[in-house]
């Protein structure tokens, strides 16, 4: 009885590492009963994500697996595969992220699982879409970033190609998978029928990057090169202050004039070099140099107080450490200190969004590997002796 | 009769620029009837997004406004505000992204619009969440990036803080808003009741970045510093080849040994410097230098063919130009040349995802400003004379 909008929806999560778990965590956070199926060695991210008190619960694992239950099944065994089939038959949503051939071999394709279960929603997170020549290629976040234009954008800005220093493809495509699953759940309410969904990482990230940077090549004939020049301007970055950096955005005349007032230079409102968008564009280097020098004169906090008074859009540049102590985030209680059964006190990341109808009201700590195996099997109606046989065999 | 899963859902979109339009475009792409309400001067992005044949349809505007209808209303006028109220009364979803005070003044708060319309779903995209001290501050993509840890991650990698060279906060939070709206639509099917949703950009991006980089500070006491060292490793980047760059990911022993085979050095499988994850970690600089030198010897395409044979995860680094010509994207027809009524031939970005039950079957070109004003007003049952009066007054 989680209390969220997805209360009563059961999700069988056969994914691991990041892209799948991000998707299913969103469903879990909003009330779905997410059963995470792990192999005997556990989700790779438990260790790959770094140190932890138990050695099995890395920080990254903790942050993408809350509100889920874990069951261990060794899918190389016939009896475990039989259990998985029974779990699928009772699920509303199954999420997988293997490659096509592995999916077929394991009997986990949409066709196999939806036979006799037309209400089931099958969501397949793939590296590359079926029907294209890369369909069977393996994919990782960095490979998708590098091939989808993320690294191209970073190259335009920094000179050499790099990857975004976060699992951007995994995270973004995980969010998109949630949408597709929610669309199918909504439609099922109308039609009674489930769905087979394919969410390819490469195509989704290419669509994102081309939305940003196809730019003048959108037109036929092209009106100019690819790349959004406003975004790729090297001056488009946090500006140094006396003691750190500030993020400031003063683009319109009104904002720029407020900025001139805020720094005590109201006469610049009528300076022909800076008194219009066109003038500032024509004298952009001089304008940025001026801004750069002016902001050096006070601390970030002094500037923020002044800019807030003048309604100039500005925020401090945060390091990860200062972000964790941000007073607004404390006001809204984004970070919550909770007790984890195996790891002791940890910082949980709360829900950023609000629904008037209420979100999930309970909190399940990220599960220890196989923590809910017995519980989930008992819910299937499996006799205790049979559970013992299955889990005993798994332990061997 | 769009044919997508959201067919029959009407969305009134009062947002502009990027974060809101990204959200409503997803709804439109999957079948919702999205009515984009623009002020007489039009969505700022029409011009801000760059040049276009008509001067009113920048590439970025085109890529986030397809499948929508546009109506122009001058909300400074009483009669236009009256029309807006009638449109709200017939909508399933209203999406807004003003600041709180402006929202109240315009009579567009959830409370005002949902009074007497309990089925209405109101989604408010805010810079910062209500209940926190930044609630009334203005926000832009860069300000959110700089304050939420995106720039901190880039600083860790590149030395100085910068912004991701794409509207990452706008795009990501737009995707999250879609999820919240779909959750509310799903719940409404069960309860008959709408919802009031708040989606703050800052909190959402902070949660994303802390998921990635809270790292060893997740634990109390902390087990070490913030930052995921695997992601922040400067060697974690596309590698130069004879004629470009390649993205390669060979982490496990199996992948690394396949990589050794692929480059014709199978004897390295037993080299004590490189024969295990631990050994490669201990000799990481030597390993990366070796890899760097080896990959210089052939072209990217030669390597891709070899790595595909050996099942080593690899993809070419794509520029925006080579991405637009990628053969897999051609296979799946991600980019479609379509005729735009005012801009001539343009490249439309198609839907990356597949739903077996079918997506939207028609395609509406991004609308000219106010293109559907008469049509939408007529659907409201407004007599022609009254429409003429309203639109005539608007044109003045």
PDB file of C-alpha atoms in Angstrom, chain A residues 3-6 9 26 30 48 51-53 57-60 62-64 114 128-135 137-138 140 142-143 146-158 160-168 171-172 175-176 178-180 182-183 185-187 189-190 195-200 202-204 206-220 223 226 228 230-232 236-238 245 247-249 255 304 308 313-321 323-324 326-329 331-332 334-335 337 343 345-347 349 352-358, chain B residues 3-6 9 26 30 48 51-53 57-60 62-64 114 128-135 137-138 140 142-143 146-158 160-168 171-172 175-176 178-180 182-183 185-187 189-190 195-200 202-204 206-220 223 226 228 230-232 236-238 245 247-249 255 304 308 313-321 323-324 326-329 331-332 334-335 337 345-347 349 352-358:
ATOM      1  CA  UNK A   3      -0.048   5.358  -1.818  1.00  0.00           C
ATOM      2  CA  UNK A   4       1.370   6.785  -5.050  1.00  0.00           C
ATOM      3  CA  UNK A   5      -0.405   7.129  -8.391  1.00  0.00           C
ATOM      4  CA  UNK A   6       1.072   3.793  -9.528  1.00  0.00           C
ATOM      5  CA  UNK A   9       1.088  -1.647 -10.669  1.00  0.00           C
ATOM      6  CA  UNK A  26      10.862   6.471 -11.094  1.00  0.00           C
ATOM      7  CA  UNK A  30       5.525   6.936  -7.575  1.00  0.00           C
ATOM      8  CA  UNK A  48      31.110  -1.193  -9.809  1.00  0.00           C
ATOM      9  CA  UNK A  51      33.028   1.437  -1.991  1.00  0.00           C
ATOM     10  CA  UNK A  52      30.315   0.866   0.627  1.00  0.00           C
ATOM     11  CA  UNK A  53      30.267  -0.358   4.233  1.00  0.00           C
ATOM     12  CA  UNK A  57      25.778  -1.272  -1.849  1.00  0.00           C
ATOM     13  CA  UNK A  58      27.718   1.385  -3.761  1.00  0.00           C
ATOM     14  CA  UNK A  59      26.416   4.956  -3.579  1.00  0.00           C
ATOM     15  CA  UNK A  60      25.267   4.895  -7.184  1.00  0.00           C
ATOM     16  CA  UNK A  62      21.710   3.168  -3.557  1.00  0.00           C
ATOM     17  CA  UNK A  63      20.601   6.231  -5.524  1.00  0.00           C
ATOM     18  CA  UNK A  64      18.898   4.273  -8.321  1.00  0.00           C
ATOM     19  CA  UNK A 114       2.964 -11.557 -24.049  1.00  0.00           C
ATOM     20  CA  UNK A 128      20.188   0.657 -31.103  1.00  0.00           C
ATOM     21  CA  UNK A 129      16.784   0.249 -32.722  1.00  0.00           C
ATOM     22  CA  UNK A 130      15.641  -2.890 -34.520  1.00  0.00           C
ATOM     23  CA  UNK A 131      15.447  -2.393 -38.256  1.00  0.00           C
ATOM     24  CA  UNK A 132      18.766  -0.543 -38.378  1.00  0.00           C
ATOM     25  CA  UNK A 133      22.182  -2.030 -39.125  1.00  0.00           C
ATOM     26  CA  UNK A 134      23.531  -1.460 -35.587  1.00  0.00           C
ATOM     27  CA  UNK A 135      20.640  -3.388 -33.985  1.00  0.00           C
ATOM     28  CA  UNK A 137      25.778  -3.953 -31.408  1.00  0.00           C
ATOM     29  CA  UNK A 138      26.556  -3.656 -27.702  1.00  0.00           C
ATOM     30  CA  UNK A 140      27.365   1.657 -23.126  1.00  0.00           C
ATOM     31  CA  UNK A 142      30.000   6.525 -23.343  1.00  0.00           C
ATOM     32  CA  UNK A 143      29.649   4.793 -26.695  1.00  0.00           C
ATOM     33  CA  UNK A 146      30.352   9.678 -28.443  1.00  0.00           C
ATOM     34  CA  UNK A 147      28.278   8.566 -31.415  1.00  0.00           C
ATOM     35  CA  UNK A 148      25.102  10.590 -30.816  1.00  0.00           C
ATOM     36  CA  UNK A 149      26.581  14.092 -30.883  1.00  0.00           C
ATOM     37  CA  UNK A 150      27.120  14.716 -27.161  1.00  0.00           C
ATOM     38  CA  UNK A 151      30.891  14.499 -27.668  1.00  0.00           C
ATOM     39  CA  UNK A 152      30.595  16.565 -30.829  1.00  0.00           C
ATOM     40  CA  UNK A 153      29.028  19.414 -28.847  1.00  0.00           C
ATOM     41  CA  UNK A 154      31.794  19.167 -26.226  1.00  0.00           C
ATOM     42  CA  UNK A 155      34.408  19.174 -28.991  1.00  0.00           C
ATOM     43  CA  UNK A 156      32.950  22.370 -30.437  1.00  0.00           C
ATOM     44  CA  UNK A 157      33.282  23.985 -27.019  1.00  0.00           C
ATOM     45  CA  UNK A 158      36.567  22.558 -25.714  1.00  0.00           C
ATOM     46  CA  UNK A 160      38.764  17.895 -28.356  1.00  0.00           C
ATOM     47  CA  UNK A 161      35.932  15.375 -27.987  1.00  0.00           C
ATOM     48  CA  UNK A 162      35.061  14.308 -24.459  1.00  0.00           C
ATOM     49  CA  UNK A 163      32.120  12.695 -22.703  1.00  0.00           C
ATOM     50  CA  UNK A 164      29.698  14.523 -20.412  1.00  0.00           C
ATOM     51  CA  UNK A 165      30.949  13.773 -16.878  1.00  0.00           C
ATOM     52  CA  UNK A 166      27.719  12.011 -15.878  1.00  0.00           C
ATOM     53  CA  UNK A 167      25.859   9.026 -17.324  1.00  0.00           C
ATOM     54  CA  UNK A 168      23.813  11.291 -19.487  1.00  0.00           C
ATOM     55  CA  UNK A 171      19.855   8.801 -17.372  1.00  0.00           C
ATOM     56  CA  UNK A 172      18.047  10.560 -20.235  1.00  0.00           C
ATOM     57  CA  UNK A 175      13.526   8.939 -18.276  1.00  0.00           C
ATOM     58  CA  UNK A 176      12.207   8.416 -21.786  1.00  0.00           C
ATOM     59  CA  UNK A 178       9.326   5.810 -18.155  1.00  0.00           C
ATOM     60  CA  UNK A 179       7.237   7.947 -20.480  1.00  0.00           C
ATOM     61  CA  UNK A 180       6.726   5.107 -22.906  1.00  0.00           C
ATOM     62  CA  UNK A 182       3.262   5.383 -18.686  1.00  0.00           C
ATOM     63  CA  UNK A 183       1.775   5.934 -22.145  1.00  0.00           C
ATOM     64  CA  UNK A 185      -0.366   2.037 -18.898  1.00  0.00           C
ATOM     65  CA  UNK A 186      -2.678   4.922 -19.756  1.00  0.00           C
ATOM     66  CA  UNK A 187      -3.765   3.343 -23.016  1.00  0.00           C
ATOM     67  CA  UNK A 189      -6.905   1.672 -19.045  1.00  0.00           C
ATOM     68  CA  UNK A 190      -8.838   2.557 -22.201  1.00  0.00           C
ATOM     69  CA  UNK A 195       1.999  -3.174 -25.400  1.00  0.00           C
ATOM     70  CA  UNK A 196       5.469  -3.957 -26.733  1.00  0.00           C
ATOM     71  CA  UNK A 197       7.778  -0.947 -26.472  1.00  0.00           C
ATOM     72  CA  UNK A 198      11.255  -0.416 -27.906  1.00  0.00           C
ATOM     73  CA  UNK A 199      13.406   2.420 -26.573  1.00  0.00           C
ATOM     74  CA  UNK A 200      16.779   2.669 -28.388  1.00  0.00           C
ATOM     75  CA  UNK A 202      21.286   5.876 -29.849  1.00  0.00           C
ATOM     76  CA  UNK A 203      18.233   7.200 -31.676  1.00  0.00           C
ATOM     77  CA  UNK A 204      16.944   9.000 -28.578  1.00  0.00           C
ATOM     78  CA  UNK A 206      20.738  11.588 -31.563  1.00  0.00           C
ATOM     79  CA  UNK A 207      17.259  13.154 -31.598  1.00  0.00           C
ATOM     80  CA  UNK A 208      18.130  15.192 -28.483  1.00  0.00           C
ATOM     81  CA  UNK A 209      21.432  16.464 -29.887  1.00  0.00           C
ATOM     82  CA  UNK A 210      20.024  17.235 -33.336  1.00  0.00           C
ATOM     83  CA  UNK A 211      17.142  19.137 -31.726  1.00  0.00           C
ATOM     84  CA  UNK A 212      19.824  21.317 -30.148  1.00  0.00           C
ATOM     85  CA  UNK A 213      22.366  21.542 -32.930  1.00  0.00           C
ATOM     86  CA  UNK A 214      20.966  20.630 -36.355  1.00  0.00           C
ATOM     87  CA  UNK A 215      20.463  24.369 -36.478  1.00  0.00           C
ATOM     88  CA  UNK A 216      20.725  25.953 -39.933  1.00  0.00           C
ATOM     89  CA  UNK A 217      21.184  22.539 -41.589  1.00  0.00           C
ATOM     90  CA  UNK A 218      17.515  21.942 -40.760  1.00  0.00           C
ATOM     91  CA  UNK A 219      16.589  23.861 -43.898  1.00  0.00           C
ATOM     92  CA  UNK A 220      16.938  22.731 -47.502  1.00  0.00           C
ATOM     93  CA  UNK A 223      21.024  28.410 -44.313  1.00  0.00           C
ATOM     94  CA  UNK A 226      25.212  23.018 -37.698  1.00  0.00           C
ATOM     95  CA  UNK A 228      23.653  26.690 -31.968  1.00  0.00           C
ATOM     96  CA  UNK A 230      24.532  30.990 -28.502  1.00  0.00           C
ATOM     97  CA  UNK A 231      25.150  27.730 -26.688  1.00  0.00           C
ATOM     98  CA  UNK A 232      28.581  27.087 -28.207  1.00  0.00           C
ATOM     99  CA  UNK A 236      28.769  31.197 -22.109  1.00  0.00           C
ATOM    100  CA  UNK A 237      30.093  29.951 -18.758  1.00  0.00           C
ATOM    101  CA  UNK A 238      30.096  30.777 -15.026  1.00  0.00           C
ATOM    102  CA  UNK A 245      32.045  31.820  -9.652  1.00  0.00           C
ATOM    103  CA  UNK A 247      26.033  32.082 -12.979  1.00  0.00           C
ATOM    104  CA  UNK A 248      24.328  35.073 -14.501  1.00  0.00           C
ATOM    105  CA  UNK A 249      21.957  35.453 -17.402  1.00  0.00           C
ATOM    106  CA  UNK A 255      17.869  42.403 -17.666  1.00  0.00           C
ATOM    107  CA  UNK A 304      23.698  37.366  -5.377  1.00  0.00           C
ATOM    108  CA  UNK A 308      18.253  39.494  -6.275  1.00  0.00           C
ATOM    109  CA  UNK A 313      18.730  36.246 -12.931  1.00  0.00           C
ATOM    110  CA  UNK A 314      21.725  34.871 -11.004  1.00  0.00           C
ATOM    111  CA  UNK A 315      22.722  31.873  -8.904  1.00  0.00           C
ATOM    112  CA  UNK A 316      25.966  30.825  -7.265  1.00  0.00           C
ATOM    113  CA  UNK A 317      28.095  28.212  -8.982  1.00  0.00           C
ATOM    114  CA  UNK A 318      27.852  25.172  -6.726  1.00  0.00           C
ATOM    115  CA  UNK A 319      30.435  22.482  -6.189  1.00  0.00           C
ATOM    116  CA  UNK A 320      28.989  19.103  -5.201  1.00  0.00           C
ATOM    117  CA  UNK A 321      29.872  19.926  -1.589  1.00  0.00           C
ATOM    118  CA  UNK A 323      25.219  21.936  -3.417  1.00  0.00           C
ATOM    119  CA  UNK A 324      24.664  19.365  -0.669  1.00  0.00           C
ATOM    120  CA  UNK A 326      22.366  24.594  -0.275  1.00  0.00           C
ATOM    121  CA  UNK A 327      19.799  26.265   2.016  1.00  0.00           C
ATOM    122  CA  UNK A 328      16.941  26.057  -0.497  1.00  0.00           C
ATOM    123  CA  UNK A 329      17.484  22.310  -0.820  1.00  0.00           C
ATOM    124  CA  UNK A 331      14.104  24.130   2.990  1.00  0.00           C
ATOM    125  CA  UNK A 332      12.486  21.626   0.628  1.00  0.00           C
ATOM    126  CA  UNK A 334      15.626  17.209  -0.886  1.00  0.00           C
ATOM    127  CA  UNK A 335      18.290  15.282   1.024  1.00  0.00           C
ATOM    128  CA  UNK A 337      19.277  11.221   6.323  1.00  0.00           C
ATOM    129  CA  UNK A 343      24.939   0.373   5.446  1.00  0.00           C
ATOM    130  CA  UNK A 345      23.080   6.157   8.024  1.00  0.00           C
ATOM    131  CA  UNK A 346      22.954   7.327   4.387  1.00  0.00           C
ATOM    132  CA  UNK A 347      21.755  10.418   2.545  1.00  0.00           C
ATOM    133  CA  UNK A 349      17.698  11.857  -2.418  1.00  0.00           C
ATOM    134  CA  UNK A 352      11.875  16.798  -6.382  1.00  0.00           C
ATOM    135  CA  UNK A 353       8.305  17.012  -7.710  1.00  0.00           C
ATOM    136  CA  UNK A 354       4.943  17.520  -6.023  1.00  0.00           C
ATOM    137  CA  UNK A 355       1.588  16.004  -6.925  1.00  0.00           C
ATOM    138  CA  UNK A 356      -1.395  17.424  -5.044  1.00  0.00           C
ATOM    139  CA  UNK A 357      -2.987  13.968  -5.102  1.00  0.00           C
ATOM    140  CA  UNK A 358      -0.008  12.638  -3.168  1.00  0.00           C
TER     141      UNK A 358
ATOM    142  CA  UNK B   3      -4.114   7.764 -33.556  1.00  0.00           C
ATOM    143  CA  UNK B   4      -1.565   7.830 -30.710  1.00  0.00           C
ATOM    144  CA  UNK B   5      -2.081   6.640 -27.149  1.00  0.00           C
ATOM    145  CA  UNK B   6      -2.976  10.187 -26.070  1.00  0.00           C
ATOM    146  CA  UNK B   9      -6.332  14.360 -24.597  1.00  0.00           C
ATOM    147  CA  UNK B  26       6.259  14.688 -26.394  1.00  0.00           C
ATOM    148  CA  UNK B  30       2.017  10.615 -28.957  1.00  0.00           C
ATOM    149  CA  UNK B  48      15.908  33.620 -30.646  1.00  0.00           C
ATOM    150  CA  UNK B  51      17.696  32.387 -38.829  1.00  0.00           C
ATOM    151  CA  UNK B  52      14.887  30.880 -40.888  1.00  0.00           C
ATOM    152  CA  UNK B  53      13.429  31.523 -44.356  1.00  0.00           C
ATOM    153  CA  UNK B  57      10.559  29.671 -37.543  1.00  0.00           C
ATOM    154  CA  UNK B  58      14.050  29.066 -36.175  1.00  0.00           C
ATOM    155  CA  UNK B  59      15.419  25.514 -36.355  1.00  0.00           C
ATOM    156  CA  UNK B  60      15.139  25.056 -32.606  1.00  0.00           C
ATOM    157  CA  UNK B  62      10.766  23.793 -35.461  1.00  0.00           C
ATOM    158  CA  UNK B  63      12.297  20.889 -33.530  1.00  0.00           C
ATOM    159  CA  UNK B  64      10.246  21.413 -30.351  1.00  0.00           C
ATOM    160  CA  UNK B 114      -9.142  23.925 -11.125  1.00  0.00           C
ATOM    161  CA  UNK B 128      12.732  26.484  -7.963  1.00  0.00           C
ATOM    162  CA  UNK B 129      10.241  24.671  -5.762  1.00  0.00           C
ATOM    163  CA  UNK B 130       7.656  26.392  -3.593  1.00  0.00           C
ATOM    164  CA  UNK B 131       8.490  26.156   0.098  1.00  0.00           C
ATOM    165  CA  UNK B 132      12.155  26.943  -0.501  1.00  0.00           C
ATOM    166  CA  UNK B 133      13.830  30.343  -0.255  1.00  0.00           C
ATOM    167  CA  UNK B 134      14.581  30.572  -3.999  1.00  0.00           C
ATOM    168  CA  UNK B 135      10.924  30.028  -4.944  1.00  0.00           C
ATOM    169  CA  UNK B 137      13.881  33.648  -8.340  1.00  0.00           C
ATOM    170  CA  UNK B 138      14.012  33.687 -12.132  1.00  0.00           C
ATOM    171  CA  UNK B 140      17.300  29.920 -17.115  1.00  0.00           C
ATOM    172  CA  UNK B 142      22.457  27.990 -17.661  1.00  0.00           C
ATOM    173  CA  UNK B 143      21.644  29.268 -14.176  1.00  0.00           C
ATOM    174  CA  UNK B 146      25.662  26.160 -12.902  1.00  0.00           C
ATOM    175  CA  UNK B 147      23.922  25.843  -9.564  1.00  0.00           C
ATOM    176  CA  UNK B 148      22.812  22.206  -9.736  1.00  0.00           C
ATOM    177  CA  UNK B 149      26.193  20.547 -10.146  1.00  0.00           C
ATOM    178  CA  UNK B 150      26.364  20.187 -13.948  1.00  0.00           C
ATOM    179  CA  UNK B 151      29.088  22.857 -14.072  1.00  0.00           C
ATOM    180  CA  UNK B 152      30.765  21.293 -11.041  1.00  0.00           C
ATOM    181  CA  UNK B 153      31.128  18.003 -12.909  1.00  0.00           C
ATOM    182  CA  UNK B 154      32.546  19.830 -15.933  1.00  0.00           C
ATOM    183  CA  UNK B 155      34.955  21.712 -13.662  1.00  0.00           C
ATOM    184  CA  UNK B 156      36.212  18.437 -12.212  1.00  0.00           C
ATOM    185  CA  UNK B 157      36.946  17.225 -15.730  1.00  0.00           C
ATOM    186  CA  UNK B 158      38.190  20.363 -17.482  1.00  0.00           C
ATOM    187  CA  UNK B 160      37.226  25.493 -14.971  1.00  0.00           C
ATOM    188  CA  UNK B 161      33.422  25.504 -14.670  1.00  0.00           C
ATOM    189  CA  UNK B 162      31.488  25.517 -17.927  1.00  0.00           C
ATOM    190  CA  UNK B 163      27.968  24.691 -19.061  1.00  0.00           C
ATOM    191  CA  UNK B 164      27.000  21.590 -21.013  1.00  0.00           C
ATOM    192  CA  UNK B 165      26.806  22.743 -24.636  1.00  0.00           C
ATOM    193  CA  UNK B 166      23.110  21.884 -24.965  1.00  0.00           C
ATOM    194  CA  UNK B 167      20.016  22.997 -23.030  1.00  0.00           C
ATOM    195  CA  UNK B 168      20.379  20.097 -20.693  1.00  0.00           C
ATOM    196  CA  UNK B 171      15.462  19.242 -21.927  1.00  0.00           C
ATOM    197  CA  UNK B 172      15.772  16.925 -18.914  1.00  0.00           C
ATOM    198  CA  UNK B 175      11.054  15.053 -19.968  1.00  0.00           C
ATOM    199  CA  UNK B 176      10.345  14.811 -16.247  1.00  0.00           C
ATOM    200  CA  UNK B 178       5.893  14.653 -19.153  1.00  0.00           C
ATOM    201  CA  UNK B 179       6.165  11.823 -16.637  1.00  0.00           C
ATOM    202  CA  UNK B 180       4.330  13.788 -13.985  1.00  0.00           C
ATOM    203  CA  UNK B 182       1.244  11.027 -17.561  1.00  0.00           C
ATOM    204  CA  UNK B 183       1.105   9.869 -13.926  1.00  0.00           C
ATOM    205  CA  UNK B 185      -3.571  11.186 -16.502  1.00  0.00           C
ATOM    206  CA  UNK B 186      -3.239   7.547 -15.446  1.00  0.00           C
ATOM    207  CA  UNK B 187      -4.521   8.242 -11.947  1.00  0.00           C
ATOM    208  CA  UNK B 189      -8.599   7.183 -15.205  1.00  0.00           C
ATOM    209  CA  UNK B 190      -8.881   5.463 -11.826  1.00  0.00           C
ATOM    210  CA  UNK B 195      -4.124  17.081 -10.179  1.00  0.00           C
ATOM    211  CA  UNK B 196      -1.851  20.029  -9.421  1.00  0.00           C
ATOM    212  CA  UNK B 197       1.772  19.256 -10.270  1.00  0.00           C
ATOM    213  CA  UNK B 198       4.924  21.233  -9.495  1.00  0.00           C
ATOM    214  CA  UNK B 199       8.128  20.425 -11.365  1.00  0.00           C
ATOM    215  CA  UNK B 200      11.075  22.559 -10.178  1.00  0.00           C
ATOM    216  CA  UNK B 202      16.743  23.194  -9.718  1.00  0.00           C
ATOM    217  CA  UNK B 203      15.688  20.307  -7.487  1.00  0.00           C
ATOM    218  CA  UNK B 204      15.373  17.919 -10.416  1.00  0.00           C
ATOM    219  CA  UNK B 206      20.382  18.627  -8.305  1.00  0.00           C
ATOM    220  CA  UNK B 207      18.859  15.178  -7.774  1.00  0.00           C
ATOM    221  CA  UNK B 208      20.291  14.021 -11.124  1.00  0.00           C
ATOM    222  CA  UNK B 209      23.787  15.312 -10.395  1.00  0.00           C
ATOM    223  CA  UNK B 210      23.855  14.028  -6.808  1.00  0.00           C
ATOM    224  CA  UNK B 211      22.711  10.610  -8.024  1.00  0.00           C
ATOM    225  CA  UNK B 212      25.835  10.630 -10.173  1.00  0.00           C
ATOM    226  CA  UNK B 213      28.332  12.299  -7.884  1.00  0.00           C
ATOM    227  CA  UNK B 214      27.282  12.292  -4.223  1.00  0.00           C
ATOM    228  CA  UNK B 215      29.395   9.154  -4.256  1.00  0.00           C
ATOM    229  CA  UNK B 216      31.225   8.353  -1.004  1.00  0.00           C
ATOM    230  CA  UNK B 217      29.596  11.329   0.762  1.00  0.00           C
ATOM    231  CA  UNK B 218      26.367   9.321   0.608  1.00  0.00           C
ATOM    232  CA  UNK B 219      27.498   7.484   3.733  1.00  0.00           C
ATOM    233  CA  UNK B 220      27.631   8.787   7.317  1.00  0.00           C
ATOM    234  CA  UNK B 223      33.807   6.979   3.095  1.00  0.00           C
ATOM    235  CA  UNK B 226      32.202  13.355  -3.803  1.00  0.00           C
ATOM    236  CA  UNK B 228      32.463   9.215  -9.389  1.00  0.00           C
ATOM    237  CA  UNK B 230      35.349   6.311 -13.229  1.00  0.00           C
ATOM    238  CA  UNK B 231      33.348   9.045 -14.906  1.00  0.00           C
ATOM    239  CA  UNK B 232      35.710  11.885 -13.956  1.00  0.00           C
ATOM    240  CA  UNK B 236      37.493   8.513 -20.237  1.00  0.00           C
ATOM    241  CA  UNK B 237      37.085  10.092 -23.691  1.00  0.00           C
ATOM    242  CA  UNK B 238      36.976   9.231 -27.406  1.00  0.00           C
ATOM    243  CA  UNK B 245      38.173   9.378 -33.099  1.00  0.00           C
ATOM    244  CA  UNK B 247      34.490   5.459 -28.823  1.00  0.00           C
ATOM    245  CA  UNK B 248      35.475   2.199 -27.229  1.00  0.00           C
ATOM    246  CA  UNK B 249      34.468   0.535 -24.007  1.00  0.00           C
ATOM    247  CA  UNK B 255      36.056  -7.378 -23.537  1.00  0.00           C
ATOM    248  CA  UNK B 304      34.928  -0.532 -36.258  1.00  0.00           C
ATOM    249  CA  UNK B 308      32.449  -5.632 -34.600  1.00  0.00           C
ATOM    250  CA  UNK B 313      31.833  -2.451 -27.898  1.00  0.00           C
ATOM    251  CA  UNK B 314      32.804   0.425 -30.209  1.00  0.00           C
ATOM    252  CA  UNK B 315      31.220   3.192 -32.239  1.00  0.00           C
ATOM    253  CA  UNK B 316      32.639   6.000 -34.359  1.00  0.00           C
ATOM    254  CA  UNK B 317      32.804   9.475 -32.856  1.00  0.00           C
ATOM    255  CA  UNK B 318      30.251  11.464 -34.826  1.00  0.00           C
ATOM    256  CA  UNK B 319      30.278  15.144 -35.626  1.00  0.00           C
ATOM    257  CA  UNK B 320      26.832  16.677 -36.119  1.00  0.00           C
ATOM    258  CA  UNK B 321      27.410  16.397 -39.874  1.00  0.00           C
ATOM    259  CA  UNK B 323      25.615  11.971 -37.404  1.00  0.00           C
ATOM    260  CA  UNK B 324      23.057  13.359 -39.857  1.00  0.00           C
ATOM    261  CA  UNK B 326      24.731   7.893 -40.188  1.00  0.00           C
ATOM    262  CA  UNK B 327      23.530   4.794 -42.119  1.00  0.00           C
ATOM    263  CA  UNK B 328      21.721   3.258 -39.126  1.00  0.00           C
ATOM    264  CA  UNK B 329      19.710   6.448 -38.668  1.00  0.00           C
ATOM    265  CA  UNK B 331      17.765   2.625 -41.950  1.00  0.00           C
ATOM    266  CA  UNK B 332      15.338   3.598 -39.185  1.00  0.00           C
ATOM    267  CA  UNK B 334      15.022   9.072 -37.942  1.00  0.00           C
ATOM    268  CA  UNK B 335      15.394  12.134 -40.163  1.00  0.00           C
ATOM    269  CA  UNK B 337      12.549  15.472 -45.277  1.00  0.00           C
ATOM    270  CA  UNK B 345      11.756  21.674 -47.257  1.00  0.00           C
ATOM    271  CA  UNK B 346      13.031  20.951 -43.752  1.00  0.00           C
ATOM    272  CA  UNK B 347      14.499  17.951 -41.925  1.00  0.00           C
ATOM    273  CA  UNK B 349      13.301  14.544 -36.444  1.00  0.00           C
ATOM    274  CA  UNK B 352      12.933   7.269 -31.885  1.00  0.00           C
ATOM    275  CA  UNK B 353      10.677   4.854 -29.968  1.00  0.00           C
ATOM    276  CA  UNK B 354       8.247   2.162 -31.093  1.00  0.00           C
ATOM    277  CA  UNK B 355       4.934   1.172 -29.522  1.00  0.00           C
ATOM    278  CA  UNK B 356       3.344  -1.980 -30.944  1.00  0.00           C
ATOM    279  CA  UNK B 357      -0.071  -0.437 -30.404  1.00  0.00           C
ATOM    280  CA  UNK B 358       0.909   2.385 -32.718  1.00  0.00           C
TER     281      UNK B 358
END
